XYZ file of N, CA and C in Angstrom:
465
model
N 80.379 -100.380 56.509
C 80.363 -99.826 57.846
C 81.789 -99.407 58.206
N 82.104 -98.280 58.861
C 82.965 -98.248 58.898
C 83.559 -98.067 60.704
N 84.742 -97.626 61.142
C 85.365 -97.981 62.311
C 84.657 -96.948 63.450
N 84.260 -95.857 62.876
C 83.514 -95.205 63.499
C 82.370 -95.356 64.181
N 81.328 -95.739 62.980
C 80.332 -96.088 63.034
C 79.656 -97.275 64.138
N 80.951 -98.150 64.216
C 80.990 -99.593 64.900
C 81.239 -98.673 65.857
N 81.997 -98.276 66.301
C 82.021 -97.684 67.777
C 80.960 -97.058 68.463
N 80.382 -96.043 67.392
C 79.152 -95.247 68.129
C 77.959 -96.736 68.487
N 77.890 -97.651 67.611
C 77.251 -98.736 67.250
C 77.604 -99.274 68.981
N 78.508 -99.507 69.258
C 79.440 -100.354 70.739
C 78.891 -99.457 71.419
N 78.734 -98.122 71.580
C 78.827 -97.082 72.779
C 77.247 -97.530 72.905
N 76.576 -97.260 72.173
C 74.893 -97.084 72.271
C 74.771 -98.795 72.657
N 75.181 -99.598 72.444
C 74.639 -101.087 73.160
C 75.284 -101.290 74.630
N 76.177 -100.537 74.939
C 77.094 -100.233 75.973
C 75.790 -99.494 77.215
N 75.646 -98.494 76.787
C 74.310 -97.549 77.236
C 72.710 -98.500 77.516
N 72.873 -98.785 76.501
C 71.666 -99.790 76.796
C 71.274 -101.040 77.368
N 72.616 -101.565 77.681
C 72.684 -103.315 78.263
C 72.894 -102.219 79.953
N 73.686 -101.034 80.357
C 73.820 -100.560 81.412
C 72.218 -100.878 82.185
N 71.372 -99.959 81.453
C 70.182 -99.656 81.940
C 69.659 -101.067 82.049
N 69.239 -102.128 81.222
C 68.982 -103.250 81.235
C 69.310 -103.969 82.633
N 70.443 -103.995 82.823
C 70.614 -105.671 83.665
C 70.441 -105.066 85.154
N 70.343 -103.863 85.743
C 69.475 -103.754 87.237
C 68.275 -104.403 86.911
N 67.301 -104.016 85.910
C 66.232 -104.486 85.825
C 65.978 -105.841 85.679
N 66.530 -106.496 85.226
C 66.991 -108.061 84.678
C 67.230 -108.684 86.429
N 67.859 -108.291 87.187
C 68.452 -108.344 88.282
C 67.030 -108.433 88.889
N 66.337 -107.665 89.206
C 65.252 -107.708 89.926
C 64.618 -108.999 89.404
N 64.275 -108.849 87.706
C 63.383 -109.909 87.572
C 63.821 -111.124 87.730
N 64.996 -111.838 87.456
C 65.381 -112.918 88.177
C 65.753 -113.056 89.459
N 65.463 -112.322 90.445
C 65.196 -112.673 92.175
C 63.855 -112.849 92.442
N 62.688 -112.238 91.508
C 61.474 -112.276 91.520
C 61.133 -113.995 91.287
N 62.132 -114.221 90.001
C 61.818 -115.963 90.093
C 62.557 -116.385 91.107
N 63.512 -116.140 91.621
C 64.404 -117.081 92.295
C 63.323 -117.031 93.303
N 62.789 -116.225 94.132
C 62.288 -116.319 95.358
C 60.836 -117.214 95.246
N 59.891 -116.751 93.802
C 58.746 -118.133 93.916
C 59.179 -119.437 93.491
N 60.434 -119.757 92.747
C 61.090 -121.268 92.733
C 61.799 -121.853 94.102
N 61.952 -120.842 94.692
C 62.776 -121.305 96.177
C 61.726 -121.622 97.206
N 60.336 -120.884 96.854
C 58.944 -121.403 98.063
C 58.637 -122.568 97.250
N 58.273 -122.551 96.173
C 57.666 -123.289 95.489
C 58.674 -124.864 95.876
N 60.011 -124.989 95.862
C 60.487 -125.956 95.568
C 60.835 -126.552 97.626
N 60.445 -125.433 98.227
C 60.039 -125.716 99.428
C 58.714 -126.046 99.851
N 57.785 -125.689 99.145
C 56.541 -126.492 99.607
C 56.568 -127.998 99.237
N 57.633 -128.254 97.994
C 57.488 -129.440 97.601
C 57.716 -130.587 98.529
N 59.052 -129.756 99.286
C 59.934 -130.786 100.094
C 59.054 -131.351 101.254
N 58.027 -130.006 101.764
C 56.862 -130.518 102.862
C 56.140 -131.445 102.684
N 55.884 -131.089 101.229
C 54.523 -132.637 100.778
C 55.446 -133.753 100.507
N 56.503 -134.069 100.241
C 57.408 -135.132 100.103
C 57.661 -135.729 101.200
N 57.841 -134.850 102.394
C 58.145 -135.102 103.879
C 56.627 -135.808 104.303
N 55.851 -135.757 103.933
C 54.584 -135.779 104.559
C 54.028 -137.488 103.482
N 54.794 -137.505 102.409
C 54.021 -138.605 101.538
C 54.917 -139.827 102.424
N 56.350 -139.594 102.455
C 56.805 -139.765 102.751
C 56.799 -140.643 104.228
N 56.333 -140.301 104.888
C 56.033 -140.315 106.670
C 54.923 -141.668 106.361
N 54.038 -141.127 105.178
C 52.813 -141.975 105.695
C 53.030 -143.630 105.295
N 53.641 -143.388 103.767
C 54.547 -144.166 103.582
C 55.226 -145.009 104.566
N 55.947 -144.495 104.981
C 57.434 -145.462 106.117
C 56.585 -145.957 107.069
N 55.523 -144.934 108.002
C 54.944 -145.283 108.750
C 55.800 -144.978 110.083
N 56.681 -143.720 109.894
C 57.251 -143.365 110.705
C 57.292 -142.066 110.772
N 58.148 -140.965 112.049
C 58.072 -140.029 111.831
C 58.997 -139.324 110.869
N 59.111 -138.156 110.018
C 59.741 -137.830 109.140
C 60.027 -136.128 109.573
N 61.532 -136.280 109.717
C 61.829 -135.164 109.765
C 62.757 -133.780 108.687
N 62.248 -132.934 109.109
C 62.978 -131.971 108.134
C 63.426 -131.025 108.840
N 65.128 -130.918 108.312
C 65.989 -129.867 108.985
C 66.763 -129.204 108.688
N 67.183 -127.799 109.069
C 68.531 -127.467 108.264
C 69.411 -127.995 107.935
N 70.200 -127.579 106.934
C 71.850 -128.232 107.136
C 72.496 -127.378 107.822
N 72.278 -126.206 108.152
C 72.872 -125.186 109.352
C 72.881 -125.411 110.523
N 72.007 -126.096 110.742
C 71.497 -126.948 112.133
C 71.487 -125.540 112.933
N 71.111 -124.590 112.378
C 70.290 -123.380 113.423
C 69.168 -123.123 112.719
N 68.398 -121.701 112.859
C 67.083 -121.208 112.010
C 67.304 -120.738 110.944
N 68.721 -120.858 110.174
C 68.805 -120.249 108.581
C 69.023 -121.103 107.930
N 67.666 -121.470 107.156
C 67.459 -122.669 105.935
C 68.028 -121.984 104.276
N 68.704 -121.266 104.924
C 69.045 -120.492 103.159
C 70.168 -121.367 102.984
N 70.604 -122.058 103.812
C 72.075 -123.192 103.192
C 71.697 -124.581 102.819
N 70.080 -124.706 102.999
C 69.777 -126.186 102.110
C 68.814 -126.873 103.713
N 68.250 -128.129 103.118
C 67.627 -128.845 104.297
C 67.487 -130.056 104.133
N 67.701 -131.157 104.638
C 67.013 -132.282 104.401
C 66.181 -132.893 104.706
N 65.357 -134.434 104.207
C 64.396 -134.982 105.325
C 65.251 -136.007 105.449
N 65.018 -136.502 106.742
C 65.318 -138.053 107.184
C 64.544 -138.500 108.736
N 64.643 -139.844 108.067
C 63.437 -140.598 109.493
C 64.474 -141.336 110.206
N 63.775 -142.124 111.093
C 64.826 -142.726 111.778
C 64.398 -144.561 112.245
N 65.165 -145.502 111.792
C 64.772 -146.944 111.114
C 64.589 -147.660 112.592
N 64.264 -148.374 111.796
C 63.509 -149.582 112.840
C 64.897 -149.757 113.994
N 66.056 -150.375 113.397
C 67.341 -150.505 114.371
C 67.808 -148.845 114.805
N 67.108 -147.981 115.068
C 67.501 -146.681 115.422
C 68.496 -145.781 114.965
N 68.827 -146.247 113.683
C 70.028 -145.527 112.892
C 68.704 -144.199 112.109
N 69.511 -143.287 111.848
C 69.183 -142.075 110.927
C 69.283 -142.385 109.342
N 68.080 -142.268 108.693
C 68.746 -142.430 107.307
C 67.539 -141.113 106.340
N 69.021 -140.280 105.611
C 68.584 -139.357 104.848
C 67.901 -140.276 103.490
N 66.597 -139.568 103.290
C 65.819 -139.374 102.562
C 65.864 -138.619 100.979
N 66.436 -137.339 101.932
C 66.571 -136.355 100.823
C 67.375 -135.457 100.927
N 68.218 -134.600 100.156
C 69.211 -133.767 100.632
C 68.788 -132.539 99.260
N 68.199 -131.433 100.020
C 67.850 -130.068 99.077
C 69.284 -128.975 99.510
N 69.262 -128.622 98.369
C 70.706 -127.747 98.568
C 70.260 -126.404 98.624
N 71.022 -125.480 99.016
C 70.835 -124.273 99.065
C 70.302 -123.370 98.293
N 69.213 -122.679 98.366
C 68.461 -121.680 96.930
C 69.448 -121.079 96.124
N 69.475 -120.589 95.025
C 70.232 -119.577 94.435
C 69.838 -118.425 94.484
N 71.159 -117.541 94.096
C 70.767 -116.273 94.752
C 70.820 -115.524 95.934
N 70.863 -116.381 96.930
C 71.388 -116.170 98.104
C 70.315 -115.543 99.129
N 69.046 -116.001 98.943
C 67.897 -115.412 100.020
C 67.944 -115.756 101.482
N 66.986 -114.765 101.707
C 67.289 -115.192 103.566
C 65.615 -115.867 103.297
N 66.108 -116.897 104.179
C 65.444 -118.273 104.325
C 65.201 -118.538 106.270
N 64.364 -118.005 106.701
C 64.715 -118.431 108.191
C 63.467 -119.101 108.601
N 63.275 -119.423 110.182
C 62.254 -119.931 111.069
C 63.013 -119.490 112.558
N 62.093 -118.930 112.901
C 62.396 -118.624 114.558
C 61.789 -119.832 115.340
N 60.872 -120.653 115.213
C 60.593 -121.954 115.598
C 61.629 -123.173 115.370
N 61.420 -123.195 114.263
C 62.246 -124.706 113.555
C 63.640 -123.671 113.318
N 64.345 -124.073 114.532
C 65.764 -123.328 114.622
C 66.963 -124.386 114.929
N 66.774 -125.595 114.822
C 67.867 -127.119 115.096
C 67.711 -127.536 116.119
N 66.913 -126.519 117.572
C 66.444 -127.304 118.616
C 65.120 -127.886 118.735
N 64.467 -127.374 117.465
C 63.233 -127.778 117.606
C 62.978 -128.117 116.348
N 62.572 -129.476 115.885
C 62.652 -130.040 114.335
C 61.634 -129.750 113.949
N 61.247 -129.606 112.973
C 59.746 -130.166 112.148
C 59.739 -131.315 111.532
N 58.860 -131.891 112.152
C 58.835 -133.249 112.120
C 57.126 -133.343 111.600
N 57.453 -135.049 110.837
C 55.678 -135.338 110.883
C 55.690 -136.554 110.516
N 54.356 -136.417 111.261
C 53.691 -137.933 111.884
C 53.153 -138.734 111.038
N 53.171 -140.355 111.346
C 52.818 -140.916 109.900
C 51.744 -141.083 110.198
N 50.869 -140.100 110.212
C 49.325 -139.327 109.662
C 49.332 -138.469 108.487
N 50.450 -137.736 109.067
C 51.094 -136.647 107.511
C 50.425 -135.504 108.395
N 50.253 -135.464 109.854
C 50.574 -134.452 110.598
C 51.798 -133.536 111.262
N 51.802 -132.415 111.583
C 52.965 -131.955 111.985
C 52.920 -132.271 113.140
N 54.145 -132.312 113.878
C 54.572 -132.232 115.685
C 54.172 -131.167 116.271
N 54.313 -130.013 115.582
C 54.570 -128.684 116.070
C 54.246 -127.484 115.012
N 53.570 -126.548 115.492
C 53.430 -125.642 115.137
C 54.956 -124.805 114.240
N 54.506 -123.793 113.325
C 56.052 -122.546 112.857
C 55.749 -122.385 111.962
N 56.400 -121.375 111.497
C 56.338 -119.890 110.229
C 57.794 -120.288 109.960
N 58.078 -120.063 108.484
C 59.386 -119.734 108.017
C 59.092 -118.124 107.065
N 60.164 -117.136 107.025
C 60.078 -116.103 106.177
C 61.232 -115.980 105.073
N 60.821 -115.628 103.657
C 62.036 -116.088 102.412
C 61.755 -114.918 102.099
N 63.087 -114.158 101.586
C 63.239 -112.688 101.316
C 64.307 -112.500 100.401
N 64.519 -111.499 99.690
C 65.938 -111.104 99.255
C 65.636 -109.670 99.859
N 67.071 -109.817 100.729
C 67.291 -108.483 102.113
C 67.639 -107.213 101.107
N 68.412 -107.742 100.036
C 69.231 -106.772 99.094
C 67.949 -105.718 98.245
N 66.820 -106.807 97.642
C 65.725 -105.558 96.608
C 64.563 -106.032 97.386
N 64.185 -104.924 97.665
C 62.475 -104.964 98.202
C 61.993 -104.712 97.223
N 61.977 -104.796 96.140
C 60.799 -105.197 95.010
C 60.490 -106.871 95.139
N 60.995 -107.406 95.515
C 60.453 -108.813 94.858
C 59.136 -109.140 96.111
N 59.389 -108.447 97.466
C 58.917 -109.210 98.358
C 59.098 -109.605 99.438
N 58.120 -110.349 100.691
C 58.446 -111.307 101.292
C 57.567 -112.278 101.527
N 57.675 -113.843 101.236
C 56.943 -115.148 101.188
C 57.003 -115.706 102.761
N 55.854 -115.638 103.857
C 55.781 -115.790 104.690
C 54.852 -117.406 104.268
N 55.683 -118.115 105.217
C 54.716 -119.497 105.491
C 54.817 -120.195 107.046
N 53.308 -120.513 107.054
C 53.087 -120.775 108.274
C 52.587 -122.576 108.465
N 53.494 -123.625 108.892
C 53.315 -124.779 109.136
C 52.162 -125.210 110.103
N 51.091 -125.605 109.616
C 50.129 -126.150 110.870
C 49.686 -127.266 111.311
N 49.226 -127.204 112.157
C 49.413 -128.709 112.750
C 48.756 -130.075 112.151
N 48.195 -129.800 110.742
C 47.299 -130.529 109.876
C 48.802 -131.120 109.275
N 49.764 -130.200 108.758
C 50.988 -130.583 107.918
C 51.048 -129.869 106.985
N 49.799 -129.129 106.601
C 49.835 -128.189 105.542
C 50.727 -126.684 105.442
N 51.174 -126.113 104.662
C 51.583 -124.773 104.817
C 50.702 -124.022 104.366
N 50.564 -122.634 104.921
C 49.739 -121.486 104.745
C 50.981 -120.717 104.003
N 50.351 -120.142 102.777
C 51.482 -119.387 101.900
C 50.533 -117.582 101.905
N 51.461 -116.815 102.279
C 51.262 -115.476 102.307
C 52.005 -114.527 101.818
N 51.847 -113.516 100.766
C 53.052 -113.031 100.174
C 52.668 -111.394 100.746
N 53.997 -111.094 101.058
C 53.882 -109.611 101.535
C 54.697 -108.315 100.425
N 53.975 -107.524 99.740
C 54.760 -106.600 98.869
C 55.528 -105.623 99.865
N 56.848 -105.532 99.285
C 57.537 -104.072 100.263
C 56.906 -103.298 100.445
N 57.171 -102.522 101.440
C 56.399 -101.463 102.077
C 57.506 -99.772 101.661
């Protein structure tokens, strides 16, 4: 082989990894966004095994302590001597999705009852703002404790 050859060889994998990694790009936000619901529905049923368990109420909240859960959330209940004690501490998705709730915004918790009911009604919406190919994962919290999962294709 010679020095040439290797080059045209470099140029043409050069050309071809170009075209590649937008596409690559999409398809790993496509996972990031069903591992980021997915690993959020978990935290609900954990919150909820959880509750029935302690026999107390169990709450889940940003760490933003406003309505953008894209920086992580935790659960924690609150003990018999009235101290706070975390449960669980989920860190922020990768990738960087928008993660919100216009309900459950830090003034208003989601909380649940040790029935493994919710307090309160709310929707959260998970997106990547950047590619409307992947989507948007709308979920709606109801007052059973369950989430309603709805996926919306870009328009």
């Amino acid at each position: 082989m010679t020095l040439i050859e290797l080059m045209v060889s470099l140029v043409v994998l050069a050309i071809m990894a170009s075209v590649a990694v937008p596409t690559m790009k999409g398809l790993f936000e496509r996972k990031n966004i069903v591992e980021t619901g997915k690993y959020f529905e978990r935290s609900v049923r954990l919150a909820r095994t959880e509750a029935i368990n302690r026999g107390a109420i169990v709450r889940i909240q940003p760490t933003s302590g406003s309505g953008d859960w894209s920086q992580g959330w935790f659960l924690e209940y609150t003990k018999a001597d009235a101290s706070n004690e975390v449960i669980r501490t989920f860190p922020a998705p990768s990738g960087n999705p928008s993660f919100v709730s216009a309900e459950f915004n830090g003034s208003l918790l989601l909380q649940i009852r040790p029935s493994g009911q919710a307090v309160s009604r709310g929707e959260f919406t998970l997106s990547y703002p950047t590619n409307c190919t992947v989507g948007t994962i709308s979920y709606e919290l109801l007052l059973s404790g369950i989430l309603l999962k709805e996926t919306t294709p870009c328009s």
